Coordinates of C-alpha atoms in Angstrom, one line a residue:
M1 CA 45.3 -60.0 -41.8
P2 CA 42.8 -57.4 -40.3
F3 CA 39.6 -59.1 -39.4
Y4 CA 37.5 -56.9 -41.6
S5 CA 39.1 -58.3 -44.8
K6 CA 38.6 -62.0 -44.0
T7 CA 35.9 -64.0 -45.9
N8 CA 32.4 -62.6 -45.3
A9 CA 33.8 -60.3 -42.7
L10 CA 31.9 -57.4 -44.0
F11 CA 28.7 -59.1 -43.5
R12 CA 29.5 -60.8 -40.1
C13 CA 28.2 -59.1 -37.0
A14 CA 28.6 -60.0 -33.3
K15 CA 25.5 -61.1 -31.4
P16 CA 23.3 -58.2 -30.8
L17 CA 23.1 -56.6 -27.4
P18 CA 20.2 -57.8 -25.2
H19 CA 18.5 -54.4 -25.5
A20 CA 18.2 -51.9 -28.3
M21 CA 20.5 -48.9 -28.2
S22 CA 19.1 -45.5 -27.5
P23 CA 19.3 -42.8 -30.3
R24 CA 21.9 -41.0 -28.2
E25 CA 24.1 -44.1 -27.9
V26 CA 23.8 -44.7 -31.7
F27 CA 24.7 -41.1 -32.3
L28 CA 27.8 -41.3 -30.2
R29 CA 28.9 -44.6 -31.7
N30 CA 28.5 -43.0 -35.2
L31 CA 30.6 -40.1 -34.2
R32 CA 33.3 -42.5 -32.8
I33 CA 33.3 -44.6 -36.0
G34 CA 33.9 -41.5 -38.1
S35 CA 36.7 -40.3 -35.8
L36 CA 38.5 -43.7 -35.8
G37 CA 38.2 -43.8 -39.6
R38 CA 39.8 -40.4 -40.0
A39 CA 42.6 -41.4 -37.6
G40 CA 43.4 -44.5 -39.7
Q41 CA 42.1 -47.0 -37.2
L42 CA 39.9 -49.0 -39.5
D43 CA 40.0 -52.1 -37.4
A44 CA 38.7 -50.4 -34.4
A45 CA 36.0 -48.6 -36.4
R46 CA 34.9 -51.8 -37.9
Q47 CA 34.7 -53.7 -34.5
L48 CA 32.6 -50.8 -33.2
F49 CA 30.2 -51.0 -36.1
D50 CA 29.9 -54.8 -36.0
R51 CA 29.0 -54.7 -32.3
M52 CA 26.2 -52.1 -32.7
A53 CA 22.8 -53.7 -31.9
T54 CA 21.0 -50.8 -33.5
R55 CA 22.3 -49.1 -36.7
D56 CA 20.9 -46.3 -38.7
T57 CA 21.8 -45.0 -42.2
V58 CA 24.4 -42.7 -40.7
S59 CA 26.1 -45.7 -39.1
W60 CA 26.5 -47.3 -42.5
N61 CA 27.6 -44.1 -44.1
A62 CA 30.3 -43.6 -41.4
I63 CA 31.8 -47.1 -41.8
L64 CA 31.5 -46.9 -45.6
T65 CA 33.5 -43.7 -45.6
A66 CA 36.0 -45.1 -43.1
H67 CA 36.9 -48.0 -45.5
W68 CA 37.7 -45.7 -48.5
Q69 CA 39.5 -43.2 -46.3
N70 CA 41.8 -46.1 -45.4
S71 CA 42.3 -47.2 -49.1
D72 CA 39.8 -50.0 -48.9
L73 CA 37.5 -48.9 -51.7
E74 CA 36.4 -52.4 -52.5
G75 CA 35.2 -52.8 -48.9
S76 CA 33.2 -49.5 -49.2
K77 CA 31.6 -50.8 -52.5
R78 CA 30.6 -54.1 -50.8
L79 CA 29.1 -52.2 -47.8
F80 CA 27.3 -49.8 -50.2
D81 CA 25.7 -52.8 -52.1
S82 CA 24.5 -54.4 -48.8
M83 CA 23.1 -51.3 -47.1
P84 CA 19.5 -51.9 -46.1
Q85 CA 18.7 -48.2 -47.0
R86 CA 20.7 -45.5 -48.8
N87 CA 20.3 -41.8 -48.8
T88 CA 22.0 -39.1 -50.9
V89 CA 24.9 -38.9 -48.4
S90 CA 25.6 -42.6 -49.1
W91 CA 25.8 -42.0 -52.8
N92 CA 28.0 -38.8 -52.3
S93 CA 30.3 -40.8 -50.1
I94 CA 30.8 -43.7 -52.6
I95 CA 31.4 -41.1 -55.3
A96 CA 34.0 -39.3 -53.2
G97 CA 35.6 -42.6 -52.3
C98 CA 36.0 -43.5 -56.0
L99 CA 37.5 -40.1 -56.8
E100 CA 39.8 -40.1 -53.8
N101 CA 41.2 -43.5 -54.8
G102 CA 41.8 -42.4 -58.4
R103 CA 38.8 -44.2 -60.0
P104 CA 37.0 -41.4 -61.9
D105 CA 35.1 -43.7 -64.3
E106 CA 33.5 -45.6 -61.4
A107 CA 32.6 -42.3 -59.7
L108 CA 30.8 -41.3 -63.0
D109 CA 29.0 -44.6 -63.1
Y110 CA 27.7 -44.1 -59.6
F111 CA 26.8 -40.5 -60.4
A112 CA 24.8 -41.5 -63.4
K113 CA 22.8 -44.0 -61.3
M114 CA 22.0 -41.7 -58.4
P115 CA 18.2 -41.5 -57.9
L116 CA 18.3 -38.0 -56.4
R117 CA 21.2 -35.5 -56.5
N118 CA 21.8 -32.4 -54.4
V119 CA 24.4 -29.6 -55.0
A120 CA 26.9 -31.5 -52.8
S121 CA 26.7 -34.4 -55.3
W122 CA 27.4 -32.2 -58.2
N123 CA 30.3 -30.4 -56.3
A124 CA 31.8 -33.8 -55.4
I125 CA 32.0 -35.0 -58.9
V126 CA 33.1 -31.7 -60.4
S127 CA 35.8 -31.0 -57.8
G128 CA 37.1 -34.6 -58.0
L129 CA 37.4 -34.6 -61.8
V130 CA 39.2 -31.3 -61.7
K131 CA 41.8 -32.8 -59.2
L132 CA 42.3 -35.8 -61.4
D133 CA 42.8 -33.6 -64.5
R134 CA 39.6 -34.7 -66.2
F135 CA 38.8 -31.1 -66.8
E136 CA 36.6 -31.4 -70.0
E137 CA 34.2 -33.8 -68.2
A138 CA 34.2 -31.5 -65.1
E139 CA 33.4 -28.5 -67.3
R140 CA 30.6 -30.4 -69.1
L141 CA 29.0 -31.3 -65.7
F142 CA 29.5 -27.8 -64.3
E143 CA 27.5 -26.4 -67.3
A144 CA 24.7 -29.0 -66.6
M145 CA 24.4 -28.2 -62.9
P146 CA 20.8 -27.0 -62.0
V147 CA 22.1 -25.0 -59.1
R148 CA 25.7 -23.8 -58.4
N149 CA 27.2 -22.4 -55.2
V150 CA 30.6 -21.0 -54.2
I151 CA 32.1 -24.4 -54.1
S152 CA 31.1 -25.2 -57.7
Y153 CA 32.6 -22.0 -59.0
T154 CA 35.8 -22.3 -56.9
A155 CA 36.4 -25.8 -58.3
M156 CA 36.1 -24.5 -61.8
V157 CA 38.3 -21.4 -61.2
D158 CA 41.0 -23.8 -59.8
G159 CA 40.6 -26.2 -62.8
L160 CA 41.0 -23.4 -65.3
A161 CA 44.1 -22.0 -63.6
R162 CA 45.6 -25.6 -63.4
K163 CA 45.1 -25.8 -67.2
G164 CA 46.9 -22.4 -67.6
E165 CA 43.8 -20.6 -68.8
V166 CA 44.1 -17.8 -66.3
D167 CA 42.0 -15.3 -68.3
R168 CA 39.1 -17.7 -68.3
A169 CA 39.6 -18.4 -64.6
R170 CA 39.7 -14.7 -63.8
D171 CA 36.6 -14.0 -65.9
L172 CA 34.7 -16.7 -64.1
F173 CA 36.1 -15.5 -60.7
D174 CA 34.8 -12.0 -61.4
R175 CA 31.3 -13.3 -62.4
M176 CA 31.0 -15.4 -59.2
P177 CA 27.8 -14.3 -57.3
K178 CA 29.5 -14.9 -54.0
K179 CA 33.2 -15.5 -53.1
N180 CA 34.8 -17.0 -50.0
A181 CA 38.3 -17.1 -48.6
V182 CA 39.0 -20.4 -50.6
S183 CA 37.9 -18.7 -53.9
W184 CA 40.3 -15.8 -53.4
A185 CA 43.1 -18.2 -52.4
A186 CA 42.5 -20.3 -55.5
M187 CA 42.5 -17.4 -57.9
I188 CA 45.7 -15.9 -56.3
S189 CA 47.4 -19.2 -56.3
G190 CA 46.4 -19.7 -60.0
C191 CA 48.0 -16.4 -60.9
V192 CA 51.2 -17.3 -59.0
E193 CA 51.5 -20.7 -60.5
N194 CA 51.3 -19.2 -64.0
G195 CA 53.8 -16.5 -63.3
R196 CA 51.3 -13.6 -63.2
Y197 CA 52.7 -12.1 -60.1
E198 CA 51.4 -8.5 -60.6
E199 CA 47.8 -9.8 -60.9
A200 CA 48.3 -11.9 -57.9
R201 CA 49.4 -8.9 -55.9
Y202 CA 46.5 -6.8 -57.2
L203 CA 44.1 -9.5 -56.0
F204 CA 45.9 -10.0 -52.7
D205 CA 45.6 -6.2 -52.0
R206 CA 41.8 -6.4 -52.6
I207 CA 40.9 -9.5 -50.7
P208 CA 38.4 -8.6 -48.0
E209 CA 40.1 -10.8 -45.4
K210 CA 43.6 -12.1 -45.9
N211 CA 43.4 -15.8 -45.1
L212 CA 46.3 -18.1 -44.5
A213 CA 45.9 -19.9 -47.8
A214 CA 46.1 -16.6 -49.8
I215 CA 49.0 -15.4 -47.7
T216 CA 50.9 -18.7 -48.4
A217 CA 50.2 -18.3 -52.1
M218 CA 51.8 -14.8 -52.0
I219 CA 54.8 -16.2 -50.2
T220 CA 55.3 -18.7 -53.0
G221 CA 54.8 -16.0 -55.6
Y222 CA 57.4 -13.7 -54.1
C223 CA 59.8 -16.6 -53.8
K224 CA 59.3 -17.6 -57.5
E225 CA 60.0 -13.9 -58.4
G226 CA 63.3 -14.2 -56.4
N227 CA 62.2 -11.7 -53.7
V228 CA 62.7 -13.8 -50.7
E229 CA 63.0 -10.7 -48.4
K230 CA 59.4 -9.7 -49.3
A231 CA 58.3 -13.3 -48.8
R232 CA 59.9 -13.5 -45.4
G233 CA 58.4 -10.2 -44.3
I234 CA 54.9 -11.6 -45.1
F235 CA 55.8 -14.9 -43.4
N236 CA 57.0 -13.1 -40.2
G237 CA 53.7 -11.2 -40.0
I238 CA 51.7 -14.4 -39.8
R239 CA 50.6 -14.8 -36.2
H240 CA 49.4 -18.4 -36.3
K241 CA 51.5 -20.3 -38.8
D242 CA 50.5 -23.6 -40.2
L243 CA 52.8 -26.3 -41.6
I244 CA 52.0 -25.3 -45.2
C245 CA 53.3 -21.7 -44.8
W246 CA 56.4 -23.0 -43.0
N247 CA 57.0 -25.4 -46.0
A248 CA 56.4 -22.6 -48.5
M249 CA 59.0 -20.3 -47.0
M250 CA 61.6 -23.1 -46.7
A251 CA 61.0 -24.3 -50.3
G252 CA 61.2 -20.6 -51.4
Y253 CA 64.7 -20.3 -49.7
V254 CA 65.9 -23.5 -51.3
H255 CA 64.6 -22.5 -54.7
N256 CA 66.6 -19.3 -54.5
G257 CA 69.8 -20.9 -53.4
H258 CA 69.5 -19.9 -49.7
G259 CA 69.8 -23.4 -48.3
E260 CA 71.3 -22.3 -45.0
E261 CA 68.4 -20.0 -44.4
A262 CA 66.0 -22.9 -45.1
L263 CA 67.8 -25.1 -42.5
K264 CA 67.7 -22.2 -39.9
L265 CA 63.9 -21.9 -40.5
H266 CA 63.5 -25.6 -40.1
I267 CA 65.2 -25.4 -36.6
Q268 CA 62.8 -22.5 -35.7
M269 CA 59.8 -24.6 -36.8
Q270 CA 61.0 -27.6 -34.7
K271 CA 61.2 -25.3 -31.6
T272 CA 57.5 -24.4 -32.1
G273 CA 56.6 -28.1 -31.8
M274 CA 55.2 -28.2 -35.3
K275 CA 55.6 -31.8 -36.8
P276 CA 57.3 -31.9 -40.3
D277 CA 55.7 -33.7 -43.2
H278 CA 57.4 -35.1 -46.4
A279 CA 57.3 -31.6 -48.0
T280 CA 59.3 -30.2 -45.0
L281 CA 61.9 -33.0 -45.3
I282 CA 62.2 -32.5 -49.1
A283 CA 63.1 -28.9 -48.6
V284 CA 65.7 -29.9 -45.9
V285 CA 67.2 -32.7 -48.0
T286 CA 67.4 -30.4 -51.1
A287 CA 69.1 -27.7 -48.9
C288 CA 71.6 -30.4 -47.7
S289 CA 72.2 -31.3 -51.4
A290 CA 73.1 -27.8 -52.3
L291 CA 75.4 -27.2 -49.3
G292 CA 77.0 -30.6 -49.3
L293 CA 75.8 -31.5 -45.8
L294 CA 76.0 -35.2 -45.8
Q295 CA 75.6 -35.8 -42.1
Q296 CA 72.5 -33.5 -41.8
G297 CA 71.1 -35.3 -44.8
K298 CA 71.7 -38.6 -43.2
R299 CA 69.9 -37.5 -40.0
T300 CA 66.9 -36.4 -42.0
H301 CA 66.9 -39.8 -43.8
A302 CA 66.9 -41.6 -40.4
F303 CA 64.1 -39.3 -39.2
A304 CA 62.1 -40.1 -42.3
I305 CA 62.5 -43.8 -41.6
K306 CA 61.5 -43.4 -38.0
T307 CA 58.3 -41.4 -38.8
K308 CA 57.4 -43.6 -41.8
L309 CA 57.7 -40.5 -44.1
L310 CA 60.1 -42.4 -46.4
L311 CA 57.2 -44.1 -48.0
N312 CA 56.7 -40.9 -50.0
V313 CA 58.4 -41.4 -53.4
S314 CA 59.2 -37.7 -53.9
L315 CA 61.2 -37.7 -50.6
C316 CA 63.1 -40.8 -51.7
N317 CA 63.9 -39.0 -55.0
A318 CA 65.3 -36.0 -53.1
L319 CA 67.5 -38.3 -50.9
I320 CA 68.8 -40.0 -54.0
T321 CA 70.0 -36.7 -55.3
M322 CA 71.4 -35.6 -52.0
Y323 CA 73.5 -38.8 -51.6
S324 CA 74.7 -38.4 -55.2
K325 CA 75.7 -34.7 -54.8
C326 CA 77.5 -35.6 -51.6
G327 CA 79.5 -38.2 -53.4
C328 CA 77.8 -41.3 -52.0
I329 CA 76.5 -42.8 -55.3
G330 CA 76.4 -46.3 -53.6
D331 CA 73.8 -45.0 -51.1
S332 CA 71.8 -43.4 -54.0
Q333 CA 71.7 -46.8 -55.8
F334 CA 70.7 -48.7 -52.6
L335 CA 67.9 -46.2 -51.9
F336 CA 66.7 -46.5 -55.5
Q337 CA 66.6 -50.3 -55.4
N338 CA 64.4 -50.2 -52.2
I339 CA 61.7 -47.8 -53.6
Q340 CA 58.6 -49.8 -53.8
N341 CA 56.6 -47.4 -56.0
R342 CA 59.2 -45.9 -58.4
D343 CA 57.9 -43.3 -60.8
L344 CA 59.5 -41.7 -63.8
V345 CA 61.2 -39.1 -61.7
S346 CA 62.8 -41.9 -59.6
W347 CA 64.3 -43.3 -62.8
N348 CA 65.4 -40.0 -64.1
T349 CA 67.0 -39.1 -60.6
I350 CA 69.1 -42.3 -60.5
I351 CA 70.1 -41.9 -64.1
A352 CA 71.1 -38.3 -63.5
A353 CA 73.1 -39.4 -60.4
C354 CA 75.1 -42.0 -62.3
S355 CA 75.6 -39.5 -65.1
Q356 CA 77.1 -37.0 -62.7
H357 CA 79.4 -39.6 -61.5
G358 CA 80.6 -40.4 -65.1
D359 CA 79.1 -44.0 -65.0
Y360 CA 78.0 -44.2 -68.7
D361 CA 77.6 -48.1 -68.5
N362 CA 75.3 -47.9 -65.5
V363 CA 73.3 -45.2 -67.2
L364 CA 72.8 -47.4 -70.2
S365 CA 71.9 -50.4 -68.0
L366 CA 69.3 -48.3 -66.1
F367 CA 67.8 -46.9 -69.3
N368 CA 67.3 -50.5 -70.6
E369 CA 65.8 -51.7 -67.3
M370 CA 63.5 -48.7 -67.3
E371 CA 62.1 -49.5 -70.7
E372 CA 61.6 -53.1 -69.7
K373 CA 59.5 -52.0 -66.7
G374 CA 57.3 -50.1 -69.1
M375 CA 58.4 -46.6 -68.3
I376 CA 58.6 -44.2 -71.2
P377 CA 61.6 -41.9 -71.1
N378 CA 61.1 -38.1 -71.4
E379 CA 63.3 -35.1 -72.3
I380 CA 64.9 -35.2 -68.8
T381 CA 65.9 -38.8 -69.2
F382 CA 67.7 -37.9 -72.4
L383 CA 69.4 -34.8 -71.0
S384 CA 71.0 -37.0 -68.3
I385 CA 72.1 -39.6 -71.0
L386 CA 73.7 -36.9 -73.1
S387 CA 75.4 -35.6 -70.0
A388 CA 76.8 -39.1 -69.3
C389 CA 78.1 -39.2 -72.9
R390 CA 79.8 -35.8 -72.2
H391 CA 81.4 -37.0 -69.0
A392 CA 82.7 -40.2 -70.7
T393 CA 83.7 -38.4 -73.9
K394 CA 81.5 -40.6 -76.1
V395 CA 81.0 -38.4 -79.2
E396 CA 79.4 -40.9 -81.5
E397 CA 77.1 -42.3 -78.8
S398 CA 75.9 -38.8 -78.0
L399 CA 75.0 -38.1 -81.6
N400 CA 73.2 -41.4 -81.8
W401 CA 71.2 -40.7 -78.6
F402 CA 70.3 -37.2 -79.8
N403 CA 68.9 -38.6 -83.1
L404 CA 67.2 -41.5 -81.4
M405 CA 65.4 -39.1 -79.0
M406 CA 63.8 -37.3 -82.0
S407 CA 63.2 -40.3 -84.4
K408 CA 62.0 -43.0 -82.0
Y409 CA 60.6 -41.1 -79.0
R410 CA 59.3 -38.0 -80.9
I411 CA 60.9 -35.7 -78.3
H412 CA 61.8 -32.3 -79.6
P413 CA 65.2 -31.3 -78.2
R414 CA 65.2 -28.2 -75.9
A415 CA 68.0 -25.7 -75.6
E416 CA 69.5 -27.7 -72.7
H417 CA 69.9 -30.8 -75.1
Y418 CA 71.6 -28.7 -77.7
A419 CA 73.9 -27.1 -75.1
C420 CA 74.9 -30.4 -73.7
L421 CA 75.6 -31.8 -77.2
V422 CA 77.5 -28.7 -78.2
D423 CA 79.6 -28.8 -75.0
M424 CA 80.4 -32.5 -75.8
L425 CA 81.5 -31.7 -79.3
C426 CA 83.6 -28.7 -78.2
R427 CA 85.4 -30.7 -75.5
A428 CA 86.3 -33.2 -78.2
G429 CA 87.6 -30.5 -80.4
H430 CA 84.8 -30.6 -83.0
L431 CA 84.2 -26.8 -83.0
E432 CA 82.9 -26.7 -86.6
K433 CA 80.3 -29.4 -86.0
A434 CA 79.3 -27.7 -82.7
C435 CA 78.7 -24.4 -84.5
K436 CA 76.7 -26.3 -87.2
Y437 CA 74.3 -27.7 -84.5
I438 CA 73.9 -24.2 -83.0
R439 CA 72.9 -22.8 -86.4
E440 CA 70.4 -25.6 -86.9
M441 CA 68.7 -24.9 -83.5
P442 CA 65.0 -24.0 -84.1
Y443 CA 65.3 -21.1 -81.7
E444 CA 67.9 -18.5 -80.6
A445 CA 70.8 -20.3 -79.0
E446 CA 71.1 -19.6 -75.2
T447 CA 74.3 -18.4 -73.6
S448 CA 75.1 -21.9 -72.3
A449 CA 75.6 -23.2 -75.9
W450 CA 77.7 -20.3 -77.1
G451 CA 79.6 -20.4 -73.8
A452 CA 80.7 -24.0 -74.4
V453 CA 82.1 -23.0 -77.8
L454 CA 84.0 -20.0 -76.3
A455 CA 85.4 -22.2 -73.5
A456 CA 86.6 -24.7 -76.3
C457 CA 88.1 -21.7 -78.2
Q458 CA 90.1 -20.8 -75.1
M459 CA 91.2 -24.3 -74.6
N460 CA 92.4 -24.6 -78.2
S461 CA 93.7 -21.0 -78.7
H462 CA 91.2 -20.4 -81.5
V463 CA 91.3 -16.6 -81.6
K464 CA 89.1 -15.7 -84.6
L465 CA 86.2 -18.0 -83.7
G466 CA 86.6 -16.9 -80.1
E467 CA 86.1 -13.3 -81.1
L468 CA 83.0 -14.0 -83.0
V469 CA 81.4 -16.1 -80.3
A470 CA 82.3 -13.7 -77.5
K471 CA 80.7 -10.8 -79.4
K472 CA 77.5 -13.0 -79.8
L473 CA 77.5 -13.7 -76.0
I474 CA 78.0 -10.0 -75.1
L475 CA 75.0 -9.2 -77.4
L476 CA 73.0 -11.7 -75.5
D477 CA 74.1 -10.5 -72.0
S478 CA 76.4 -7.6 -71.7
R479 CA 76.5 -7.6 -67.9
T480 CA 77.8 -11.1 -67.3
S481 CA 81.6 -11.3 -66.9
G482 CA 82.2 -14.8 -68.4
A483 CA 82.5 -13.9 -72.0
Y484 CA 84.9 -10.9 -71.3
V485 CA 87.1 -13.0 -69.1
M486 CA 87.4 -15.9 -71.5
L487 CA 88.0 -13.7 -74.5
S488 CA 90.7 -11.8 -72.5
N489 CA 92.4 -15.1 -71.6
I490 CA 92.3 -16.1 -75.3
Y491 CA 94.0 -12.8 -76.2
A492 CA 96.5 -13.1 -73.4
A493 CA 97.5 -16.7 -74.4
D494 CA 98.2 -15.4 -77.8
G495 CA 100.2 -12.4 -76.5
M496 CA 97.7 -9.8 -77.8
W497 CA 98.0 -7.5 -74.8
R498 CA 96.4 -4.5 -76.4
E499 CA 93.3 -6.5 -77.1
V500 CA 93.3 -7.7 -73.4
V501 CA 93.2 -4.1 -72.3
K502 CA 90.3 -3.2 -74.7
V503 CA 88.3 -6.2 -73.4
R504 CA 88.8 -5.2 -69.8
G505 CA 87.8 -1.6 -70.7
L506 CA 84.7 -2.8 -72.4
M507 CA 83.8 -4.9 -69.4
K508 CA 84.1 -1.9 -67.2
Q509 CA 82.1 0.2 -69.6
N510 CA 79.2 -2.3 -69.7
G511 CA 79.2 -2.6 -65.9
A512 CA 80.0 -6.3 -66.0
K513 CA 81.5 -7.6 -62.7
K514 CA 83.1 -10.9 -62.1
Q515 CA 81.1 -12.8 -59.4
P516 CA 83.3 -13.9 -56.5
G517 CA 83.8 -17.6 -55.9
Y518 CA 82.9 -19.0 -52.5
S519 CA 84.1 -21.9 -50.4
W520 CA 82.4 -23.3 -47.4
I521 CA 83.1 -25.8 -44.6
Q522 CA 80.7 -27.4 -42.1
I523 CA 81.8 -27.6 -38.5
A524 CA 79.3 -28.8 -35.8
D525 CA 76.2 -28.3 -37.9
K526 CA 77.3 -24.7 -38.9
V527 CA 78.3 -23.7 -42.4
H528 CA 81.1 -21.2 -42.6
L529 CA 81.3 -19.3 -45.9
F530 CA 84.5 -17.7 -47.3
S531 CA 85.4 -15.7 -50.4
V532 CA 88.7 -14.1 -51.6
G533 CA 89.6 -11.1 -49.5
D534 CA 86.6 -11.5 -47.1
A535 CA 87.6 -10.6 -43.5
S536 CA 84.1 -10.7 -42.1
H537 CA 84.2 -14.0 -40.4
P538 CA 84.0 -13.5 -36.5
D539 CA 87.1 -15.8 -36.0
I540 CA 89.2 -14.2 -38.8
D541 CA 92.1 -13.6 -36.5
K542 CA 92.3 -17.1 -35.4
I543 CA 92.0 -18.3 -39.0
L544 CA 94.8 -16.0 -40.2
S545 CA 97.0 -17.1 -37.3
E546 CA 96.5 -20.7 -38.1
L547 CA 97.3 -20.1 -41.7
E548 CA 100.6 -18.3 -40.7
R549 CA 101.5 -21.3 -38.6
I550 CA 100.8 -23.8 -41.4
G551 CA 102.7 -21.6 -43.8
F552 CA 105.7 -21.5 -41.5
H553 CA 105.7 -25.2 -41.0
M554 CA 105.5 -25.7 -44.9
K555 CA 108.5 -23.4 -45.4
M556 CA 110.5 -25.2 -42.7
F557 CA 109.7 -28.6 -44.2
S558 CA 110.7 -27.4 -47.7
H559 CA 114.0 -25.9 -46.3
Y560 CA 115.0 -29.2 -44.5
A561 CA 113.9 -31.3 -47.5
N562 CA 116.3 -29.2 -49.7
L563 CA 119.1 -29.6 -47.2
S564 CA 118.7 -33.4 -47.2
L565 CA 119.1 -33.4 -51.0

């Protein structure tokens, strides 16, 4: 146990030095205490403070801050109560400590008791409440502020944008008497997070000085739009990149299905000497999931353990998904069992993993355990359960879960829930019931729901219903080839060749093209991508030669096998 947490340790002090310390010595010690606290070395900071023969208010403020910076808020509170003299900085520090440790009510109590407040006091409480989603209280205090500065306004702009009230945020931003780089970045980021990309671009073009935070926000914005080329162009133009912009670009690649580019960028980042954080590793692990790169994922897992980044629950959740998608459900379950601070996402992730592997019984067991632990399921939980029912062909169970979701948990089903249920019914041959659920949907059915019905029509050679559903799908999206191809197959199976020709002609007329399928293989940390008829691989001659050799051996084997018969 660290010495500072022992009984009465906070009030114990080593014997004073034989002579008083000079003001310069006290000043240097205070700086050192602050530095050690920020570096996470609370033991050393405490020892230094306890050995000081002369202390001033700055000394007490420095050690008080060091305690809450290292998650010892109770120690900070005891120090605050025992201080021989407090100033406004002392009060601001304890308020900030409460907010940083997720204790807003205590922060508000201290704020109410403050004998004298300055603008920093108001900014600390307003900013902290915004970050903890206590926006109404933050707004009330903002309105009561006797004096506001750029920090106050920026906190409120950020808070309004977080709430999705972008128009109010923009109005306040425009009325700010003075803006700084953080203000511009907050407004641009708010537009990006709420999907208002044109407005974000407008602001970005007018920013007096393009700072790294604003540039990173635009990288994220372009990636969310799907324009990774534009995002990469901005990224390449940054002379001094920080970790946040590297992470934003990698996450953007992953979000748009360019996992290999994300991994290449990670290698470039490593060459610069930049140290990754949990967000970096989440992007890498997610890319490994998409590409099926189990060994790379395992190496990332090992690195996370070595650097103690595995303590981050979001990274653990990403690793659970990676192992599941790579076929290692046992590793997913082992990792889940060893997470100390599981959140709802952790439970949903392991339930989804078991669902994808068709393990309905384990899904049911996990759901029951989750409720016993006091976790309340959400719409994502039920989507995984319905998916598990679909994999296990449990029709009645899926209908029961669907009804339970609405009646007991008051969760309104989304299009994905209906699509999953419809797909389940179609696979079981209940086409009429599937169409009934689609008609009862409170909104227009998405292509996934109708696509499930059309696939079932193809499987069951249901021509009339197939025609109706295909027409519906073509109305929803005339340029996607799936509906045309399935309807063509339905006609072909029934020998309706004239209709097949008509569908192919309509497909060409509407400009629908069948997307090529891809296969890939990993060799020595490099992913090789192939599609039908593609001869662009640099080793295509060797590949074709090897295929010829294999084909020849197969023919010879077949020939001698027939002779032996």
